[in-house]
Tab-separated table of C-alpha atoms in Angstrom:
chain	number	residue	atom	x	y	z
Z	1	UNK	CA	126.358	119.444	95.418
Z	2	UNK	CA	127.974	120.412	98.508
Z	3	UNK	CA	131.119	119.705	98.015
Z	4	UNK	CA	133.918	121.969	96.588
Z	5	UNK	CA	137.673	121.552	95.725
Z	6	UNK	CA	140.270	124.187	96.173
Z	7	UNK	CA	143.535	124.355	95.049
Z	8	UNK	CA	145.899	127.138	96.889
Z	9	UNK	CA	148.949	128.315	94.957
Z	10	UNK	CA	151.551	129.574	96.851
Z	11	UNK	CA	153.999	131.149	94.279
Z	12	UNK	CA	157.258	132.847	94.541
Z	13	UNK	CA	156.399	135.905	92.851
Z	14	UNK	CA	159.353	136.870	90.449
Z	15	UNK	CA	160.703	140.292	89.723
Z	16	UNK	CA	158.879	139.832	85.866
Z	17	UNK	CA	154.909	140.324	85.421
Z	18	UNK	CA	155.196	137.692	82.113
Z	19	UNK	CA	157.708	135.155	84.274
Z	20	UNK	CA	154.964	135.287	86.641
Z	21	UNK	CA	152.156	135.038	84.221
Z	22	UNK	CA	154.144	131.706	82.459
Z	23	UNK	CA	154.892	130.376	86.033
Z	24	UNK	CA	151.087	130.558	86.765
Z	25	UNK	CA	150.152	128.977	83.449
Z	26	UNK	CA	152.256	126.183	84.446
Z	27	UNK	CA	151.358	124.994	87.905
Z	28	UNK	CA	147.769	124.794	85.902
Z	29	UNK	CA	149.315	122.936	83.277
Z	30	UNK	CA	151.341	120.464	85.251
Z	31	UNK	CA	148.687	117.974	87.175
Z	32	UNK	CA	149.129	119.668	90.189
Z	33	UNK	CA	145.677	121.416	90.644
Z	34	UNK	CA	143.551	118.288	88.772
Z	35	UNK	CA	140.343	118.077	90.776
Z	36	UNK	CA	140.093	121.404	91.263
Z	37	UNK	CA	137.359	123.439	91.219
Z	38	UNK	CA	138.929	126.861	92.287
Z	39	UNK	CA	141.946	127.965	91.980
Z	40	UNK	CA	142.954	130.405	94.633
Z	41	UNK	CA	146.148	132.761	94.290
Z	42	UNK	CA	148.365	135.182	96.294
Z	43	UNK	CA	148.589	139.107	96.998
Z	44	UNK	CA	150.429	140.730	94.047
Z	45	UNK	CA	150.697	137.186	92.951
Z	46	UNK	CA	152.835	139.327	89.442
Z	47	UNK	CA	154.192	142.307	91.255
Z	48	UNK	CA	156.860	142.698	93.923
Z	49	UNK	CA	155.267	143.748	96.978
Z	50	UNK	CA	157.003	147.278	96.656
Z	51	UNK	CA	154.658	150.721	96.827
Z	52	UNK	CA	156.228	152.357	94.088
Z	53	UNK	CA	156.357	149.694	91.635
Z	54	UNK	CA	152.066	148.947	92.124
Z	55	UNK	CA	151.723	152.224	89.323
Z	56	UNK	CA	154.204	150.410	87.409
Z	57	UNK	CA	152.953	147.307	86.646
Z	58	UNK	CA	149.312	148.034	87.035
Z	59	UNK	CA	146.988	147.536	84.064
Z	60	UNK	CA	143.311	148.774	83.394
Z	61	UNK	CA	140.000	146.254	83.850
Z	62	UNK	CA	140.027	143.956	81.199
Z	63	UNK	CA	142.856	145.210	78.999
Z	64	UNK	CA	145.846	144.163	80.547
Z	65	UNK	CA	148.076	140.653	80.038
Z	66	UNK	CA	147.894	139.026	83.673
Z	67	UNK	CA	143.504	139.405	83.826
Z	68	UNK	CA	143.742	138.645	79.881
Z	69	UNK	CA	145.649	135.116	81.647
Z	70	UNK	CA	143.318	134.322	84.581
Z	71	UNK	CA	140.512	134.566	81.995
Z	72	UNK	CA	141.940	132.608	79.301
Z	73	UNK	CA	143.373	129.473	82.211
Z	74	UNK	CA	139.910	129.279	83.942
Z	75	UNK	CA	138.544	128.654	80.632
Z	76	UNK	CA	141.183	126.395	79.417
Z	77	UNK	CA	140.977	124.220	82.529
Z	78	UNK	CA	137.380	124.820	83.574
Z	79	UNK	CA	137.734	126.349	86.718
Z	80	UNK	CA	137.118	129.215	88.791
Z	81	UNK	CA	140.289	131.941	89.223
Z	82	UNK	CA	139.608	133.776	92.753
Z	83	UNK	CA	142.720	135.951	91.227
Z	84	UNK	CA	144.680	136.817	94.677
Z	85	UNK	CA	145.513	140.732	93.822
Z	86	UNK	CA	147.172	142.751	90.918
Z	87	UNK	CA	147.159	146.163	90.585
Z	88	UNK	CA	144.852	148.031	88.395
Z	89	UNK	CA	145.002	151.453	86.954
Z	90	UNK	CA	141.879	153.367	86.124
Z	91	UNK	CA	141.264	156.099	83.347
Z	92	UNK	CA	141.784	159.097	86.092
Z	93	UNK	CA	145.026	157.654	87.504
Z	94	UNK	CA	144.361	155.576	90.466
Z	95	UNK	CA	145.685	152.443	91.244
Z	96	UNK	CA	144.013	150.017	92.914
Z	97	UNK	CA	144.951	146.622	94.391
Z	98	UNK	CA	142.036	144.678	92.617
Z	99	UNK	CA	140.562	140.810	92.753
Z	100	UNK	CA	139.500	139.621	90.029
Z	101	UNK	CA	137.174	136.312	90.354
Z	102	UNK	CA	136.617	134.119	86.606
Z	103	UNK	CA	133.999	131.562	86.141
Z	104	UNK	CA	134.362	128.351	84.175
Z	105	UNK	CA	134.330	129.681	80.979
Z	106	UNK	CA	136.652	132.799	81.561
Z	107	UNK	CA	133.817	135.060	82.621
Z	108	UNK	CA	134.735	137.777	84.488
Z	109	UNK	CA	132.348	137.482	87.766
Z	110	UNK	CA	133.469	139.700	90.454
Z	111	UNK	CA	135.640	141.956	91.423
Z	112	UNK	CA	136.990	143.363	94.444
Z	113	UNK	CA	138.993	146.881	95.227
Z	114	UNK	CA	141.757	146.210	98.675
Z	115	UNK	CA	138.668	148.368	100.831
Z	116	UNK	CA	141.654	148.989	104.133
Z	117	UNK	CA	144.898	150.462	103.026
Z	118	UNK	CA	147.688	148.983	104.812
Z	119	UNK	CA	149.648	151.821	106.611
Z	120	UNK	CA	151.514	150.761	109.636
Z	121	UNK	CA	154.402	152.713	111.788
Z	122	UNK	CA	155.626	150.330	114.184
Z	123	UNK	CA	157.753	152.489	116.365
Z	124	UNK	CA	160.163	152.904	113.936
Z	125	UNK	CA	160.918	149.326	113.170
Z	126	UNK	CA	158.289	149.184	110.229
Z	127	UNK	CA	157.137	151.365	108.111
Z	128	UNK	CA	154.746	150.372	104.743
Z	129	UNK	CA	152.093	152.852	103.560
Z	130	UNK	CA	150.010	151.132	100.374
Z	131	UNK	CA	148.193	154.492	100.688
Z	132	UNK	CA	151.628	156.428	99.174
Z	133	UNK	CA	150.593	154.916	95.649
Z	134	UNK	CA	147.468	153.076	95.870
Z	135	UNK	CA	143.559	153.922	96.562
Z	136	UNK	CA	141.096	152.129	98.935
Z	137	UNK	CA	138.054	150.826	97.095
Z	138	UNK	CA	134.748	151.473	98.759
Z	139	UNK	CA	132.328	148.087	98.427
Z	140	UNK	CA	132.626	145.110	100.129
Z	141	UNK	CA	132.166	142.124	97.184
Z	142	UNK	CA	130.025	139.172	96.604
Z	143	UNK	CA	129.807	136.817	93.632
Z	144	UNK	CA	127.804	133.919	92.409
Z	145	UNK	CA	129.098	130.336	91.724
Z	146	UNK	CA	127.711	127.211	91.322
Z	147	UNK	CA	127.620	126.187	94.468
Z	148	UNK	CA	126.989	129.327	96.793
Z	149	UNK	CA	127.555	132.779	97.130
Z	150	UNK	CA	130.755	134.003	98.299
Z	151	UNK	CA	132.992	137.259	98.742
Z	152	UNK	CA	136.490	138.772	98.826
Z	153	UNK	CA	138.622	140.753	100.506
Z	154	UNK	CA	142.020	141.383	100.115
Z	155	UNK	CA	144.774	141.129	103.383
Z	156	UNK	CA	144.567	143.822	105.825
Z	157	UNK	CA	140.714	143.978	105.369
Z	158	UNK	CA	140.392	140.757	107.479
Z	159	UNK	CA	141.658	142.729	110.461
Z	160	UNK	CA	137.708	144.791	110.665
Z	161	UNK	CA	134.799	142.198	111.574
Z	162	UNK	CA	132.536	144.436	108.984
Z	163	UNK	CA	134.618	143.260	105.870
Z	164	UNK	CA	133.519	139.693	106.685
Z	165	UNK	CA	130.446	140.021	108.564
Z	166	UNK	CA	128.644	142.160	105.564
Z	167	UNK	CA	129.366	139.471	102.882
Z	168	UNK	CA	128.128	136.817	105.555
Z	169	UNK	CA	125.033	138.568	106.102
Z	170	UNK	CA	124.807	139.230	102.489
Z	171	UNK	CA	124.946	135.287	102.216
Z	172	UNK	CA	128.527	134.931	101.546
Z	173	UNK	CA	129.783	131.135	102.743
Z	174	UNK	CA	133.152	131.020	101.623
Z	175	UNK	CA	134.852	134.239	101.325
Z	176	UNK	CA	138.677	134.291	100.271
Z	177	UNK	CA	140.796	136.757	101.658
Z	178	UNK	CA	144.385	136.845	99.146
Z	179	UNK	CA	147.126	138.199	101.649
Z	180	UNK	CA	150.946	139.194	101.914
Z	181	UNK	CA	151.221	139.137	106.329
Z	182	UNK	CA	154.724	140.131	106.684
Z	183	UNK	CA	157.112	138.330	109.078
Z	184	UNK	CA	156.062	140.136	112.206
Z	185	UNK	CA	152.479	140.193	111.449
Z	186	UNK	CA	152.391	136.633	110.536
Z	187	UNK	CA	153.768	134.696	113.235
Z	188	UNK	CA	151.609	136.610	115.467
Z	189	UNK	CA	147.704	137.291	114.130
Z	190	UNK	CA	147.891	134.737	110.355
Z	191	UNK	CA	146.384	132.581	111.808
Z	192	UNK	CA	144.333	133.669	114.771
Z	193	UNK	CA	142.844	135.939	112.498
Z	194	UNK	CA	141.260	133.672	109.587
Z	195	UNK	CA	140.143	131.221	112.696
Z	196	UNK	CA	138.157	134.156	114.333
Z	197	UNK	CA	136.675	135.145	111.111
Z	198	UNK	CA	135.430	131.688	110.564
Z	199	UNK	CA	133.637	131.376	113.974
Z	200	UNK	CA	131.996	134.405	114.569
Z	201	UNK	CA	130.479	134.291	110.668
Z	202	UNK	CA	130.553	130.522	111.071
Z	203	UNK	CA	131.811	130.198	106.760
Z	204	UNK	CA	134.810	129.263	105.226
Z	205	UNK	CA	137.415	131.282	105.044
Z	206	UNK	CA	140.191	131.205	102.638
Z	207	UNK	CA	143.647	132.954	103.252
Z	208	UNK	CA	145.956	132.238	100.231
Z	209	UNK	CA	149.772	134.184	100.431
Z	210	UNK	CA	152.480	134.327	98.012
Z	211	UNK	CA	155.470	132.562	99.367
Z	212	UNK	CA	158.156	133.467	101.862
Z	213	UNK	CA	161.401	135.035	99.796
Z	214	UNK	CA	163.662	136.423	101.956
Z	215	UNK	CA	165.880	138.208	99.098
Z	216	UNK	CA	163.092	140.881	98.568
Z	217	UNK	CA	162.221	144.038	100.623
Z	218	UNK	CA	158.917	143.284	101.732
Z	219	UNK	CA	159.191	139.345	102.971
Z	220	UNK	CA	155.374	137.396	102.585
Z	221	UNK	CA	154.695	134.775	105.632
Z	222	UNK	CA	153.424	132.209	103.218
Z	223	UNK	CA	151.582	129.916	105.353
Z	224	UNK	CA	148.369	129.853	103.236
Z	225	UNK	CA	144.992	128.458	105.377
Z	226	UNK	CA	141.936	127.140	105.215
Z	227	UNK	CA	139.312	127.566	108.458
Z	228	UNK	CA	136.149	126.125	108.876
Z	229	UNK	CA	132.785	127.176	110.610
Z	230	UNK	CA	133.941	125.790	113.502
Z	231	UNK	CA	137.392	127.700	113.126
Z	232	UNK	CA	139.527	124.364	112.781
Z	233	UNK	CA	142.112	124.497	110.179
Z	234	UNK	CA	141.833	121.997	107.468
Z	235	UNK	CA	144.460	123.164	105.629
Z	236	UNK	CA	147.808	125.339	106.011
Z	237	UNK	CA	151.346	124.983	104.497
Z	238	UNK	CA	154.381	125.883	105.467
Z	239	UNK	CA	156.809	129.315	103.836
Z	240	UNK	CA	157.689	127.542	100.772
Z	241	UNK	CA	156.138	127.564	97.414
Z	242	UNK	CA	153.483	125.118	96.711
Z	243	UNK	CA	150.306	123.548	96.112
Z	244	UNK	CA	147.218	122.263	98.056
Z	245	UNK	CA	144.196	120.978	97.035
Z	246	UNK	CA	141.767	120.954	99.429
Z	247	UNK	CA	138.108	119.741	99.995
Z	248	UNK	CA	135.310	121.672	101.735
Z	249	UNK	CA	131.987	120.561	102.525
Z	250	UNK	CA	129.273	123.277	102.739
Z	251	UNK	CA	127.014	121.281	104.288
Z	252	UNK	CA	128.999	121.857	107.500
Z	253	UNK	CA	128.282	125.571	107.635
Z	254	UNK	CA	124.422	124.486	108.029
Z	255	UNK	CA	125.698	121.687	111.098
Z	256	UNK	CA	127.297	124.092	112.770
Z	257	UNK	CA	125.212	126.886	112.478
Z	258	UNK	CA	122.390	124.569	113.283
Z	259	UNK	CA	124.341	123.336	117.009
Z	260	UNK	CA	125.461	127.238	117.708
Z	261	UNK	CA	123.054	129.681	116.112
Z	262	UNK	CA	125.167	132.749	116.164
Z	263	UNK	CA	123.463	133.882	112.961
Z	264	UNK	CA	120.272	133.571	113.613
Z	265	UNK	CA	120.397	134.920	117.297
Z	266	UNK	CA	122.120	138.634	116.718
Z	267	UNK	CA	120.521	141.199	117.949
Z	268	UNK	CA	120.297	143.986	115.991
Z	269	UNK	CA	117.857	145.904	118.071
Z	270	UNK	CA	120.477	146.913	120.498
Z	271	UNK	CA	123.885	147.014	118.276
Z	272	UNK	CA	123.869	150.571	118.817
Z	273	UNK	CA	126.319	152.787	120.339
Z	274	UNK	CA	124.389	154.971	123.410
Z	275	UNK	CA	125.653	157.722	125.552
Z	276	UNK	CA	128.496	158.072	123.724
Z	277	UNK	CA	129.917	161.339	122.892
């Protein structure tokens, strides 16, 4: 069984954690992700992309009403939930922005802490600091499915090779990175970015964004994207909100790796830095 079927759900995410919760519950419940096998959703997919409201509408592990929903859909439709982002509290007062992944029958199997802050200063144009309210975690994450093992990470962690290339080697072969690029960021690296990551690990990589809105502060690209092994795209829509189900074949990672062994011929004897001071 080599084949798997995602679904990508590019929401609008609305000022309201429950109108966001009852939108999700009904893209499920409409037809449009039949076939499905994972379901794969935004950044923040319930919370406006704002640093001071991620305390706000955070929520501890297990307790709260959106990871109470992913649970209780996967098992209602019997799918996987790779859960985008929300944020999560903790009992000493950190907030996180957290991944939750659900199995078939609700099943909480993985989880992944946003590992690379996203603090930027672009000469006065832009300024965004996630660190102001939120906490890096401090794992990279892998979790079992069915088919293969595969990973997370969360937006601005695609931009260090490590975040990818440590599930990879860990045996990772799809890893899904849930991502708010903004509208400089976007046109520029979106991308570029999930294409690199798919060649040099030679997996799939899966880059799922909450829609474009531009009557909010912090505007989302959209633009969600599949890559292959051989960095093609297979699949990318457009800034609007939406739905794609698409079909990857994991047989292809072994092809390709197979025709360019990149894995197999690293050399780890000399990745070391010399000289340097």
């Amino acid at each position: 069984m080599s084949k798997i079927r995602i679904a990508s759900l590019q929401m609008n995410v609305l000022q309201d954690k429950y109108d966001n919760i009852e939108q999700l519950a009904e893209i499920l419940a409409s037809g449009k992700t039949d076939g499905a096998d994972i379901i794969s959703l935004g950044e923040m997919w319930c919370c406006p992309y704002q640093t001071d409201l991620f305390p706000v509408y955070a929520e501890p592990e297990q307790q709260g009403d959106a990871w109470l929903a992913m649970s209780t859909l996967a098992r209602k439709h019997n799918v996987y939930i790779v859960g985008g982002s929300i944020p999560e509290s903790d009992s000493e007062g950190h907030t996180y922005n957290t991944c939750y992944v659900f199995d078939r029958q609700g099943n909480q199997i993985g989880k992944h802490r946003k590992v690379h802050l996203f603090d930027i200063y672009a000469h006065g144009e832009q300024v965004f600091k996630e660190s102001d309210t939120l906490t890096g975690g401090d794992s990279f994450t892998t979790f079992d499915t069915e088919w293969c093992k595969m990973a997370v990470n969360i937006c601005f962690d695609i931009r260090f090779p490590e975040s990818s290339r440590l599930p990879a080697l860990a045996g990772a072969r799809v890893i899904f990175n849930p991502a708010s690029f903004n509208m400089t960021t976007g046109p520029a690296h979106w991308e570029l970015g999930f294409r690199q990551r798919a060649i040099e690990n030679q997996i799939y990589m899966v880059g799922t964004a909450d829609a474009q809105d531009p009557s909010v502060g912090y505007v989302s690209y959209g633009h969600s994207i599949i890559t292959d092994p051989w960095g093609n795209v297979v699949m990318q829509m457009d800034e609007k909100p939406g739905v794609e189900v698409t079909e990857i074949d994991l047989d292809y990672i072994d092809t390709i790796r197979a025709k360019l062994p990149l894995m197999s011929a690293r050399r780890t004897d000399v990745y070391e830095l010399k000289g340097v001071e």
